[in-house]
């Protein structure tokens, strides 16, 4: 049956003949087939039966040494074949154009020759094994992933996805004390009521962490969550003012701030053996929107 | 260099990154059922209370978009679409890369309130490893379609061989296990460094397991803090005790509270934890049986954490399944099925 004219024109115009036992060549074919949007090339391993019969002017030893592009009366080998291919792959055409610049062929040919001569010795690139490019890129990626995982541990950074993996490791006081915070509303009659410690979409656990790390501050200036260098009582008051302004707004939106509230008192609690110990850190007054430390 | 190549780039038919893709993506689909709807409450978080995590800072240019809820909603839709595609292996490479990025952004955003979701770190990194791993299209719909096309062209092959693909370099599996080993060893070192004798005596673990006991006395508190009573007086202007650190949070189960009532049991669990975590330093020098034992021990360890502390580290245990020879398992399953048919016919 005679193929239709359309089918004939749709056929690839060039044969790309490569070493089918070479991993680098196989990888080049893999990507080359995907980049050949114009459908110009047919990739054929030089071990395939019929390659030499189709192209009797080629010699087996030449095909073992370099990739060949054959078709439309042209035969190109090695570096010349590669830049011919690249110029016709739309995504790589810019690289093909660079390879055609005057003088580019001298280092290009040398580099191609070196890779071709060493691909099965130094580069150890046999079929089924990762190519040298794969190994290089994968090595960079391996170092990056282990770097991310190791950096948290080495630099003591605790911020997703970095972790220094504290994982339940902290000093416990002899009496097993644990500490917490309470936000207490105070109305005109002096009546107090504990406010829910969840606001603005943050549950209690997260809100108290944000409160401690960003506003309250740690006595350890080196701590990643709440370590504040050169902290002073004045700076502390300013941060508390900023926090409670936002907290009061959010609590009001949530309907959690009782009507008639004049102030919010910040209480710190120490829970150990025996009765709770309470300490009033200060009070935020809603009228003048200011937090004052307790004397 | 030779040892580097031998360790990372040896090719082996023993591991199947394609089968592991199915397992890890199945875990993500299951996890998304609770994780993605849970983001709703954070959507109304005031900007002032957003404390960007390292991941969110790295993706800094997305930050303004992320603060607007619309972008987050779109990302969640993408996550729902991409996770099943990656699981089934449809547009495998693309769907994995996109899923890894979307998941990274969502998790970074979720952990941007001074809360590090440790349980999601390693699975999220493993997703990136999978996305770039060779052989990830094995056991995928993509591979099935490619095999079907080859069969139509007249090629003859065994379906199992074609779906399993060629043996691939072992680096993705080793990288996932190495990353896990680094985190475990760091956790072990941190326990010795920060808790020291308190950890070895079981006091620290007991303190955590009994944590919820204090809940009744501290109102609605589930978040505790610890203090450094020895801090200089000059920095103790906030409170008289010197509060200095956020404690990890747990919701001890009744089993946890039972264990927490015995110092001896807590000490035994603490020693076992330390031995396991520091044992990961030897993961790659152990014989294969030893490796499997260590990984099985770690999976049991996470099951124990879930049972005692109510913390789900299931995603980490899933990572250990990367070490299983899935190609053998799937081939044997394939052999078993015709055998079953034969016995029925008989």
PDB file of N, CA, C and O in Angstrom, chain A residues 134 139 156 158-160 163 167-168 170 172-174 176 178-180 200-201 204-206 208-209 214 216 218-220 223 231 268 270-271 274 276 281 293, chain B residues 4 41 45 48 54-55 110 113-116 118 120-121 171 186 191 194 198 203 207-208 217 221-223 225 229 237-239 243-246 248-250:
ATOM      1  N   UNK A 134      22.939  13.086  35.757  1.00  0.00           N
ATOM      2  CA  UNK A 134      21.998  12.661  36.803  1.00  0.00           C
ATOM      3  C   UNK A 134      22.711  12.631  38.152  1.00  0.00           C
ATOM      4  O   UNK A 134      22.210  13.154  39.152  1.00  0.00           O
ATOM      5  N   UNK A 139      23.366  14.667  43.320  1.00  0.00           N
ATOM      6  CA  UNK A 139      24.278  14.932  44.449  1.00  0.00           C
ATOM      7  C   UNK A 139      23.980  16.309  45.059  1.00  0.00           C
ATOM      8  O   UNK A 139      23.978  16.470  46.281  1.00  0.00           O
ATOM      9  N   UNK A 156      20.401  25.189  65.448  1.00  0.00           N
ATOM     10  CA  UNK A 156      19.364  25.272  66.493  1.00  0.00           C
ATOM     11  C   UNK A 156      18.213  26.183  66.052  1.00  0.00           C
ATOM     12  O   UNK A 156      17.818  27.092  66.763  1.00  0.00           O
ATOM     13  N   UNK A 158      14.291  26.362  64.939  1.00  0.00           N
ATOM     14  CA  UNK A 158      13.044  25.620  65.057  1.00  0.00           C
ATOM     15  C   UNK A 158      11.971  26.380  64.310  1.00  0.00           C
ATOM     16  O   UNK A 158      11.277  27.213  64.878  1.00  0.00           O
ATOM     17  N   UNK A 159      11.902  26.170  63.005  1.00  0.00           N
ATOM     18  CA  UNK A 159      10.948  26.897  62.181  1.00  0.00           C
ATOM     19  C   UNK A 159      10.692  26.053  60.933  1.00  0.00           C
ATOM     20  O   UNK A 159      11.621  25.822  60.160  1.00  0.00           O
ATOM     21  N   UNK A 160       9.473  25.619  60.726  1.00  0.00           N
ATOM     22  CA  UNK A 160       9.145  24.663  59.671  1.00  0.00           C
ATOM     23  C   UNK A 160       9.733  25.083  58.332  1.00  0.00           C
ATOM     24  O   UNK A 160       9.551  26.231  57.953  1.00  0.00           O
ATOM     25  N   UNK A 163      14.147  21.978  61.843  1.00  0.00           N
ATOM     26  CA  UNK A 163      13.887  21.610  63.234  1.00  0.00           C
ATOM     27  C   UNK A 163      15.184  21.222  63.927  1.00  0.00           C
ATOM     28  O   UNK A 163      16.015  20.540  63.341  1.00  0.00           O
ATOM     29  N   UNK A 167      11.878  18.060  70.718  1.00  0.00           N
ATOM     30  CA  UNK A 167      11.097  16.863  71.036  1.00  0.00           C
ATOM     31  C   UNK A 167      11.046  16.527  72.528  1.00  0.00           C
ATOM     32  O   UNK A 167      11.632  15.561  72.984  1.00  0.00           O
ATOM     33  N   UNK A 168      10.366  17.336  73.288  1.00  0.00           N
ATOM     34  CA  UNK A 168      10.100  17.046  74.696  1.00  0.00           C
ATOM     35  C   UNK A 168      11.365  17.019  75.547  1.00  0.00           C
ATOM     36  O   UNK A 168      11.441  16.272  76.515  1.00  0.00           O
ATOM     37  N   UNK A 170      13.415  19.311  77.885  1.00  0.00           N
ATOM     38  CA  UNK A 170      13.661  20.563  78.592  1.00  0.00           C
ATOM     39  C   UNK A 170      13.915  20.263  80.064  1.00  0.00           C
ATOM     40  O   UNK A 170      13.582  19.187  80.565  1.00  0.00           O
ATOM     41  N   UNK A 172      13.379  20.300  83.914  1.00  0.00           N
ATOM     42  CA  UNK A 172      12.192  20.335  84.775  1.00  0.00           C
ATOM     43  C   UNK A 172      12.646  20.756  86.172  1.00  0.00           C
ATOM     44  O   UNK A 172      13.626  20.213  86.706  1.00  0.00           O
ATOM     45  N   UNK A 173      11.963  21.734  86.729  1.00  0.00           N
ATOM     46  CA  UNK A 173      12.339  22.203  88.073  1.00  0.00           C
ATOM     47  C   UNK A 173      12.101  21.102  89.106  1.00  0.00           C
ATOM     48  O   UNK A 173      11.258  20.221  88.888  1.00  0.00           O
ATOM     49  N   UNK A 174      12.798  21.159  90.238  1.00  0.00           N
ATOM     50  CA  UNK A 174      12.667  20.086  91.234  1.00  0.00           C
ATOM     51  C   UNK A 174      11.216  19.833  91.672  1.00  0.00           C
ATOM     52  O   UNK A 174      10.832  18.697  91.915  1.00  0.00           O
ATOM     53  N   UNK A 176       8.676  20.321  89.729  1.00  0.00           N
ATOM     54  CA  UNK A 176       7.868  20.035  88.534  1.00  0.00           C
ATOM     55  C   UNK A 176       6.999  21.189  88.089  1.00  0.00           C
ATOM     56  O   UNK A 176       5.933  20.971  87.496  1.00  0.00           O
ATOM     57  N   UNK A 178       5.135  24.152  86.167  1.00  0.00           N
ATOM     58  CA  UNK A 178       4.814  24.552  84.804  1.00  0.00           C
ATOM     59  C   UNK A 178       4.118  25.907  84.879  1.00  0.00           C
ATOM     60  O   UNK A 178       3.477  26.230  85.882  1.00  0.00           O
ATOM     61  N   UNK A 179       4.299  26.689  83.825  1.00  0.00           N
ATOM     62  CA  UNK A 179       3.838  28.078  83.855  1.00  0.00           C
ATOM     63  C   UNK A 179       2.819  28.311  82.742  1.00  0.00           C
ATOM     64  O   UNK A 179       2.839  27.639  81.710  1.00  0.00           O
ATOM     65  N   UNK A 180       1.955  29.281  82.981  1.00  0.00           N
ATOM     66  CA  UNK A 180       1.001  29.639  81.927  1.00  0.00           C
ATOM     67  C   UNK A 180       0.565  31.096  82.094  1.00  0.00           C
ATOM     68  O   UNK A 180       0.988  31.769  83.046  1.00  0.00           O
ATOM     69  N   UNK A 200      -9.040  35.433  67.058  1.00  0.00           N
ATOM     70  CA  UNK A 200      -8.503  35.671  65.709  1.00  0.00           C
ATOM     71  C   UNK A 200      -8.227  34.393  64.953  1.00  0.00           C
ATOM     72  O   UNK A 200      -7.287  34.327  64.156  1.00  0.00           O
ATOM     73  N   UNK A 201      -9.005  33.359  65.225  1.00  0.00           N
ATOM     74  CA  UNK A 201      -8.809  32.101  64.501  1.00  0.00           C
ATOM     75  C   UNK A 201      -7.724  31.227  65.095  1.00  0.00           C
ATOM     76  O   UNK A 201      -7.519  30.111  64.638  1.00  0.00           O
ATOM     77  N   UNK A 204      -6.128  28.273  71.578  1.00  0.00           N
ATOM     78  CA  UNK A 204      -5.373  28.673  72.768  1.00  0.00           C
ATOM     79  C   UNK A 204      -3.884  28.355  72.658  1.00  0.00           C
ATOM     80  O   UNK A 204      -3.020  29.185  72.950  1.00  0.00           O
ATOM     81  N   UNK A 205      -3.591  27.139  72.202  1.00  0.00           N
ATOM     82  CA  UNK A 205      -2.189  26.702  72.145  1.00  0.00           C
ATOM     83  C   UNK A 205      -1.357  27.617  71.241  1.00  0.00           C
ATOM     84  O   UNK A 205      -0.279  28.086  71.613  1.00  0.00           O
ATOM     85  N   UNK A 206      -1.876  27.906  70.065  1.00  0.00           N
ATOM     86  CA  UNK A 206      -1.128  28.741  69.127  1.00  0.00           C
ATOM     87  C   UNK A 206      -1.097  30.201  69.579  1.00  0.00           C
ATOM     88  O   UNK A 206      -0.086  30.881  69.439  1.00  0.00           O
ATOM     89  N   UNK A 208      -1.140  31.436  72.573  1.00  0.00           N
ATOM     90  CA  UNK A 208      -0.196  31.662  73.661  1.00  0.00           C
ATOM     91  C   UNK A 208       1.247  31.566  73.176  1.00  0.00           C
ATOM     92  O   UNK A 208       2.131  32.240  73.702  1.00  0.00           O
ATOM     93  N   UNK A 209       1.476  30.731  72.190  1.00  0.00           N
ATOM     94  CA  UNK A 209       2.828  30.648  71.626  1.00  0.00           C
ATOM     95  C   UNK A 209       3.193  31.948  70.907  1.00  0.00           C
ATOM     96  O   UNK A 209       4.293  32.468  71.058  1.00  0.00           O
ATOM     97  N   UNK A 214       6.312  36.527  70.256  1.00  0.00           N
ATOM     98  CA  UNK A 214       6.392  37.813  69.562  1.00  0.00           C
ATOM     99  C   UNK A 214       6.233  39.000  70.500  1.00  0.00           C
ATOM    100  O   UNK A 214       6.722  40.092  70.196  1.00  0.00           O
ATOM    101  N   UNK A 216       5.603  38.723  74.562  1.00  0.00           N
ATOM    102  CA  UNK A 216       6.028  38.632  75.958  1.00  0.00           C
ATOM    103  C   UNK A 216       7.556  38.574  76.056  1.00  0.00           C
ATOM    104  O   UNK A 216       8.184  39.371  76.739  1.00  0.00           O
ATOM    105  N   UNK A 218      11.312  36.031  76.084  1.00  0.00           N
ATOM    106  CA  UNK A 218      11.976  35.085  76.980  1.00  0.00           C
ATOM    107  C   UNK A 218      13.104  35.779  77.732  1.00  0.00           C
ATOM    108  O   UNK A 218      13.641  36.787  77.260  1.00  0.00           O
ATOM    109  N   UNK A 219      13.472  35.217  78.886  1.00  0.00           N
ATOM    110  CA  UNK A 219      14.634  35.780  79.583  1.00  0.00           C
ATOM    111  C   UNK A 219      15.930  35.384  78.882  1.00  0.00           C
ATOM    112  O   UNK A 219      16.988  35.923  79.186  1.00  0.00           O
ATOM    113  N   UNK A 220      15.823  34.430  77.945  1.00  0.00           N
ATOM    114  CA  UNK A 220      17.010  34.007  77.186  1.00  0.00           C
ATOM    115  C   UNK A 220      17.003  34.721  75.839  1.00  0.00           C
ATOM    116  O   UNK A 220      16.211  34.381  74.950  1.00  0.00           O
ATOM    117  N   UNK A 223      17.036  32.576  72.570  1.00  0.00           N
ATOM    118  CA  UNK A 223      15.987  31.610  72.243  1.00  0.00           C
ATOM    119  C   UNK A 223      15.250  32.039  70.979  1.00  0.00           C
ATOM    120  O   UNK A 223      14.889  33.209  70.834  1.00  0.00           O
ATOM    121  N   UNK A 231      16.325  43.781  75.593  1.00  0.00           N
ATOM    122  CA  UNK A 231      14.931  44.098  75.934  1.00  0.00           C
ATOM    123  C   UNK A 231      14.891  44.951  77.204  1.00  0.00           C
ATOM    124  O   UNK A 231      15.749  44.822  78.083  1.00  0.00           O
ATOM    125  N   UNK A 268       0.356  35.824  85.226  1.00  0.00           N
ATOM    126  CA  UNK A 268       1.258  34.695  85.002  1.00  0.00           C
ATOM    127  C   UNK A 268       1.075  33.736  86.168  1.00  0.00           C
ATOM    128  O   UNK A 268       0.962  34.170  87.314  1.00  0.00           O
ATOM    129  N   UNK A 270       2.216  30.101  88.191  1.00  0.00           N
ATOM    130  CA  UNK A 270       3.183  29.015  88.409  1.00  0.00           C
ATOM    131  C   UNK A 270       2.447  27.885  89.103  1.00  0.00           C
ATOM    132  O   UNK A 270       1.882  28.062  90.178  1.00  0.00           O
ATOM    133  N   UNK A 271       2.447  26.729  88.451  1.00  0.00           N
ATOM    134  CA  UNK A 271       1.727  25.578  88.998  1.00  0.00           C
ATOM    135  C   UNK A 271       2.739  24.509  89.378  1.00  0.00           C
ATOM    136  O   UNK A 271       3.417  23.942  88.519  1.00  0.00           O
ATOM    137  N   UNK A 274       1.661  22.233  95.862  1.00  0.00           N
ATOM    138  CA  UNK A 274       1.113  23.279  96.709  1.00  0.00           C
ATOM    139  C   UNK A 274       0.205  24.200  95.937  1.00  0.00           C
ATOM    140  O   UNK A 274      -0.152  23.926  94.792  1.00  0.00           O
ATOM    141  N   UNK A 276      -1.428  27.358  93.762  1.00  0.00           N
ATOM    142  CA  UNK A 276      -0.973  28.094  92.579  1.00  0.00           C
ATOM    143  C   UNK A 276      -0.345  29.416  93.010  1.00  0.00           C
ATOM    144  O   UNK A 276      -0.827  30.062  93.934  1.00  0.00           O
ATOM    145  N   UNK A 281       1.242  40.739  85.770  1.00  0.00           N
ATOM    146  CA  UNK A 281       2.326  41.403  85.019  1.00  0.00           C
ATOM    147  C   UNK A 281       1.985  42.857  84.756  1.00  0.00           C
ATOM    148  O   UNK A 281       2.868  43.718  84.714  1.00  0.00           O
ATOM    149  N   UNK A 293       2.886  48.080  83.168  1.00  0.00           N
ATOM    150  CA  UNK A 293       3.402  47.013  84.035  1.00  0.00           C
ATOM    151  C   UNK A 293       2.933  47.261  85.459  1.00  0.00           C
ATOM    152  O   UNK A 293       2.786  48.405  85.896  1.00  0.00           O
TER     153      UNK A 293
ATOM    154  N   UNK B   4      30.871   7.327  47.555  1.00  0.00           N
ATOM    155  CA  UNK B   4      29.687   8.173  47.371  1.00  0.00           C
ATOM    156  C   UNK B   4      28.792   7.584  46.281  1.00  0.00           C
ATOM    157  O   UNK B   4      27.589   7.401  46.456  1.00  0.00           O
ATOM    158  N   UNK B  41      -9.924  27.775  60.113  1.00  0.00           N
ATOM    159  CA  UNK B  41      -9.914  28.663  61.273  1.00  0.00           C
ATOM    160  C   UNK B  41      -8.748  29.652  61.187  1.00  0.00           C
ATOM    161  O   UNK B  41      -8.853  30.780  61.670  1.00  0.00           O
ATOM    162  N   UNK B  45      -6.930  34.687  60.826  1.00  0.00           N
ATOM    163  CA  UNK B  45      -5.845  35.150  61.695  1.00  0.00           C
ATOM    164  C   UNK B  45      -5.404  36.572  61.315  1.00  0.00           C
ATOM    165  O   UNK B  45      -5.131  36.842  60.145  1.00  0.00           O
ATOM    166  N   UNK B  48      -0.931  40.575  62.118  1.00  0.00           N
ATOM    167  CA  UNK B  48       0.073  40.783  63.165  1.00  0.00           C
ATOM    168  C   UNK B  48       0.444  39.479  63.866  1.00  0.00           C
ATOM    169  O   UNK B  48       1.500  39.381  64.472  1.00  0.00           O
ATOM    170  N   UNK B  54      10.185  29.419  58.398  1.00  0.00           N
ATOM    171  CA  UNK B  54      11.306  29.500  57.447  1.00  0.00           C
ATOM    172  C   UNK B  54      10.825  29.176  56.035  1.00  0.00           C
ATOM    173  O   UNK B  54      11.198  29.837  55.067  1.00  0.00           O
ATOM    174  N   UNK B  55       9.974  28.163  55.933  1.00  0.00           N
ATOM    175  CA  UNK B  55       9.475  27.760  54.614  1.00  0.00           C
ATOM    176  C   UNK B  55       8.711  28.879  53.933  1.00  0.00           C
ATOM    177  O   UNK B  55       8.859  29.107  52.730  1.00  0.00           O
ATOM    178  N   UNK B 110       0.641  26.920  57.595  1.00  0.00           N
ATOM    179  CA  UNK B 110       0.016  26.326  58.776  1.00  0.00           C
ATOM    180  C   UNK B 110       0.941  26.425  59.993  1.00  0.00           C
ATOM    181  O   UNK B 110       0.493  26.603  61.117  1.00  0.00           O
ATOM    182  N   UNK B 113       2.657  30.111  63.096  1.00  0.00           N
ATOM    183  CA  UNK B 113       2.190  30.744  64.328  1.00  0.00           C
ATOM    184  C   UNK B 113       2.939  30.114  65.507  1.00  0.00           C
ATOM    185  O   UNK B 113       2.332  29.642  66.446  1.00  0.00           O
ATOM    186  N   UNK B 114       4.275  30.125  65.366  1.00  0.00           N
ATOM    187  CA  UNK B 114       5.163  29.620  66.425  1.00  0.00           C
ATOM    188  C   UNK B 114       4.785  28.179  66.782  1.00  0.00           C
ATOM    189  O   UNK B 114       4.870  27.766  67.924  1.00  0.00           O
ATOM    190  N   UNK B 115       4.333  27.483  65.798  1.00  0.00           N
ATOM    191  CA  UNK B 115       3.966  26.090  66.002  1.00  0.00           C
ATOM    192  C   UNK B 115       4.597  25.312  64.865  1.00  0.00           C
ATOM    193  O   UNK B 115       4.304  25.568  63.702  1.00  0.00           O
ATOM    194  N   UNK B 116       5.513  24.423  65.198  1.00  0.00           N
ATOM    195  CA  UNK B 116       6.172  23.631  64.160  1.00  0.00           C
ATOM    196  C   UNK B 116       5.509  22.263  64.105  1.00  0.00           C
ATOM    197  O   UNK B 116       5.574  21.506  65.069  1.00  0.00           O
ATOM    198  N   UNK B 118       6.008  19.149  63.487  1.00  0.00           N
ATOM    199  CA  UNK B 118       7.128  18.230  63.236  1.00  0.00           C
ATOM    200  C   UNK B 118       6.699  17.031  62.414  1.00  0.00           C
ATOM    201  O   UNK B 118       7.442  16.542  61.575  1.00  0.00           O
ATOM    202  N   UNK B 120       4.853  16.710  60.014  1.00  0.00           N
ATOM    203  CA  UNK B 120       4.698  16.863  58.559  1.00  0.00           C
ATOM    204  C   UNK B 120       6.019  17.180  57.853  1.00  0.00           C
ATOM    205  O   UNK B 120       6.061  17.213  56.622  1.00  0.00           O
ATOM    206  N   UNK B 121       7.091  17.419  58.603  1.00  0.00           N
ATOM    207  CA  UNK B 121       8.337  17.866  57.955  1.00  0.00           C
ATOM    208  C   UNK B 121       8.919  16.780  57.036  1.00  0.00           C
ATOM    209  O   UNK B 121       9.131  17.008  55.847  1.00  0.00           O
ATOM    210  N   UNK B 171      19.303   6.231  45.357  1.00  0.00           N
ATOM    211  CA  UNK B 171      19.470   7.443  46.171  1.00  0.00           C
ATOM    212  C   UNK B 171      18.182   8.000  46.795  1.00  0.00           C
ATOM    213  O   UNK B 171      18.220   8.486  47.931  1.00  0.00           O
ATOM    214  N   UNK B 186      19.392  13.935  66.029  1.00  0.00           N
ATOM    215  CA  UNK B 186      19.307  15.283  66.626  1.00  0.00           C
ATOM    216  C   UNK B 186      18.378  15.273  67.826  1.00  0.00           C
ATOM    217  O   UNK B 186      18.635  15.935  68.827  1.00  0.00           O
ATOM    218  N   UNK B 191      17.792  15.695  73.673  1.00  0.00           N
ATOM    219  CA  UNK B 191      17.316  15.203  74.980  1.00  0.00           C
ATOM    220  C   UNK B 191      18.453  15.191  75.993  1.00  0.00           C
ATOM    221  O   UNK B 191      18.278  15.573  77.157  1.00  0.00           O
ATOM    222  N   UNK B 194      19.456  19.151  76.608  1.00  0.00           N
ATOM    223  CA  UNK B 194      18.551  20.047  77.314  1.00  0.00           C
ATOM    224  C   UNK B 194      17.971  19.451  78.580  1.00  0.00           C
ATOM    225  O   UNK B 194      17.710  20.161  79.543  1.00  0.00           O
ATOM    226  N   UNK B 198      17.529  14.556  83.799  1.00  0.00           N
ATOM    227  CA  UNK B 198      16.077  14.524  83.983  1.00  0.00           C
ATOM    228  C   UNK B 198      15.416  13.589  82.978  1.00  0.00           C
ATOM    229  O   UNK B 198      14.400  12.966  83.266  1.00  0.00           O
ATOM    230  N   UNK B 203      12.038  11.796  84.623  1.00  0.00           N
ATOM    231  CA  UNK B 203      11.297  12.944  85.167  1.00  0.00           C
ATOM    232  C   UNK B 203      10.650  13.777  84.063  1.00  0.00           C
ATOM    233  O   UNK B 203       9.509  14.200  84.186  1.00  0.00           O
ATOM    234  N   UNK B 207       6.772  14.387  83.510  1.00  0.00           N
ATOM    235  CA  UNK B 207       6.251  15.762  83.557  1.00  0.00           C
ATOM    236  C   UNK B 207       5.296  15.997  82.387  1.00  0.00           C
ATOM    237  O   UNK B 207       4.228  16.584  82.544  1.00  0.00           O
ATOM    238  N   UNK B 208       5.686  15.502  81.199  1.00  0.00           N
ATOM    239  CA  UNK B 208       4.824  15.680  80.031  1.00  0.00           C
ATOM    240  C   UNK B 208       3.571  14.813  80.119  1.00  0.00           C
ATOM    241  O   UNK B 208       2.476  15.266  79.798  1.00  0.00           O
ATOM    242  N   UNK B 217      -6.282  22.965  86.939  1.00  0.00           N
ATOM    243  CA  UNK B 217      -5.855  24.050  87.822  1.00  0.00           C
ATOM    244  C   UNK B 217      -5.522  25.310  87.027  1.00  0.00           C
ATOM    245  O   UNK B 217      -5.494  26.388  87.572  1.00  0.00           O
ATOM    246  N   UNK B 221      -5.800  26.133  79.926  1.00  0.00           N
ATOM    247  CA  UNK B 221      -4.443  26.024  79.383  1.00  0.00           C
ATOM    248  C   UNK B 221      -4.122  24.611  78.925  1.00  0.00           C
ATOM    249  O   UNK B 221      -4.335  23.646  79.644  1.00  0.00           O
ATOM    250  N   UNK B 222      -3.617  24.516  77.707  1.00  0.00           N
ATOM    251  CA  UNK B 222      -2.979  23.275  77.281  1.00  0.00           C
ATOM    252  C   UNK B 222      -1.523  23.583  76.930  1.00  0.00           C
ATOM    253  O   UNK B 222      -0.733  22.688  76.742  1.00  0.00           O
ATOM    254  N   UNK B 223      -1.231  24.867  76.795  1.00  0.00           N
ATOM    255  CA  UNK B 223       0.136  25.270  76.454  1.00  0.00           C
ATOM    256  C   UNK B 223       0.864  25.719  77.710  1.00  0.00           C
ATOM    257  O   UNK B 223       0.444  26.678  78.368  1.00  0.00           O
ATOM    258  N   UNK B 225       4.687  26.551  79.787  1.00  0.00           N
ATOM    259  CA  UNK B 225       6.008  27.149  79.581  1.00  0.00           C
ATOM    260  C   UNK B 225       6.919  26.697  80.713  1.00  0.00           C
ATOM    261  O   UNK B 225       6.439  26.210  81.742  1.00  0.00           O
ATOM    262  N   UNK B 229      15.004  29.646  86.600  1.00  0.00           N
ATOM    263  CA  UNK B 229      15.031  30.386  87.861  1.00  0.00           C
ATOM    264  C   UNK B 229      16.374  31.045  88.106  1.00  0.00           C
ATOM    265  O   UNK B 229      16.495  31.954  88.922  1.00  0.00           O
ATOM    266  N   UNK B 237      12.160  41.128  84.506  1.00  0.00           N
ATOM    267  CA  UNK B 237      11.242  42.228  84.808  1.00  0.00           C
ATOM    268  C   UNK B 237       9.802  41.902  84.389  1.00  0.00           C
ATOM    269  O   UNK B 237       8.879  42.639  84.678  1.00  0.00           O
ATOM    270  N   UNK B 238       9.605  40.788  83.682  1.00  0.00           N
ATOM    271  CA  UNK B 238       8.244  40.436  83.237  1.00  0.00           C
ATOM    272  C   UNK B 238       7.483  39.693  84.323  1.00  0.00           C
ATOM    273  O   UNK B 238       6.294  39.895  84.508  1.00  0.00           O
ATOM    274  N   UNK B 239       8.199  38.758  84.954  1.00  0.00           N
ATOM    275  CA  UNK B 239       7.582  37.943  86.003  1.00  0.00           C
ATOM    276  C   UNK B 239       8.690  37.574  86.986  1.00  0.00           C
ATOM    277  O   UNK B 239       9.871  37.697  86.666  1.00  0.00           O
ATOM    278  N   UNK B 243      10.368  33.145  83.036  1.00  0.00           N
ATOM    279  CA  UNK B 243       9.838  32.216  82.017  1.00  0.00           C
ATOM    280  C   UNK B 243      10.692  32.336  80.758  1.00  0.00           C
ATOM    281  O   UNK B 243      10.948  33.442  80.271  1.00  0.00           O
ATOM    282  N   UNK B 244      11.160  31.187  80.264  1.00  0.00           N
ATOM    283  CA  UNK B 244      12.122  31.298  79.151  1.00  0.00           C
ATOM    284  C   UNK B 244      11.865  30.391  77.961  1.00  0.00           C
ATOM    285  O   UNK B 244      12.486  30.560  76.922  1.00  0.00           O
ATOM    286  N   UNK B 245      10.974  29.414  78.094  1.00  0.00           N
ATOM    287  CA  UNK B 245      10.797  28.510  76.955  1.00  0.00           C
ATOM    288  C   UNK B 245       9.366  28.001  76.830  1.00  0.00           C
ATOM    289  O   UNK B 245       8.658  27.874  77.831  1.00  0.00           O
ATOM    290  N   UNK B 246       9.027  27.697  75.565  1.00  0.00           N
ATOM    291  CA  UNK B 246       7.736  27.060  75.289  1.00  0.00           C
ATOM    292  C   UNK B 246       7.936  25.559  75.470  1.00  0.00           C
ATOM    293  O   UNK B 246       8.900  24.988  74.943  1.00  0.00           O
ATOM    294  N   UNK B 248       6.815  21.634  74.816  1.00  0.00           N
ATOM    295  CA  UNK B 248       6.040  20.911  73.796  1.00  0.00           C
ATOM    296  C   UNK B 248       4.669  20.595  74.374  1.00  0.00           C
ATOM    297  O   UNK B 248       4.504  20.525  75.598  1.00  0.00           O
ATOM    298  N   UNK B 249       3.717  20.416  73.482  1.00  0.00           N
ATOM    299  CA  UNK B 249       2.371  20.192  73.997  1.00  0.00           C
ATOM    300  C   UNK B 249       1.920  18.761  73.727  1.00  0.00           C
ATOM    301  O   UNK B 249       2.228  18.194  72.678  1.00  0.00           O
ATOM    302  N   UNK B 250       1.231  18.198  74.669  1.00  0.00           N
ATOM    303  CA  UNK B 250       0.689  16.848  74.518  1.00  0.00           C
ATOM    304  C   UNK B 250      -0.740  16.836  75.031  1.00  0.00           C
ATOM    305  O   UNK B 250      -1.145  17.719  75.774  1.00  0.00           O
TER     306      UNK B 250
END
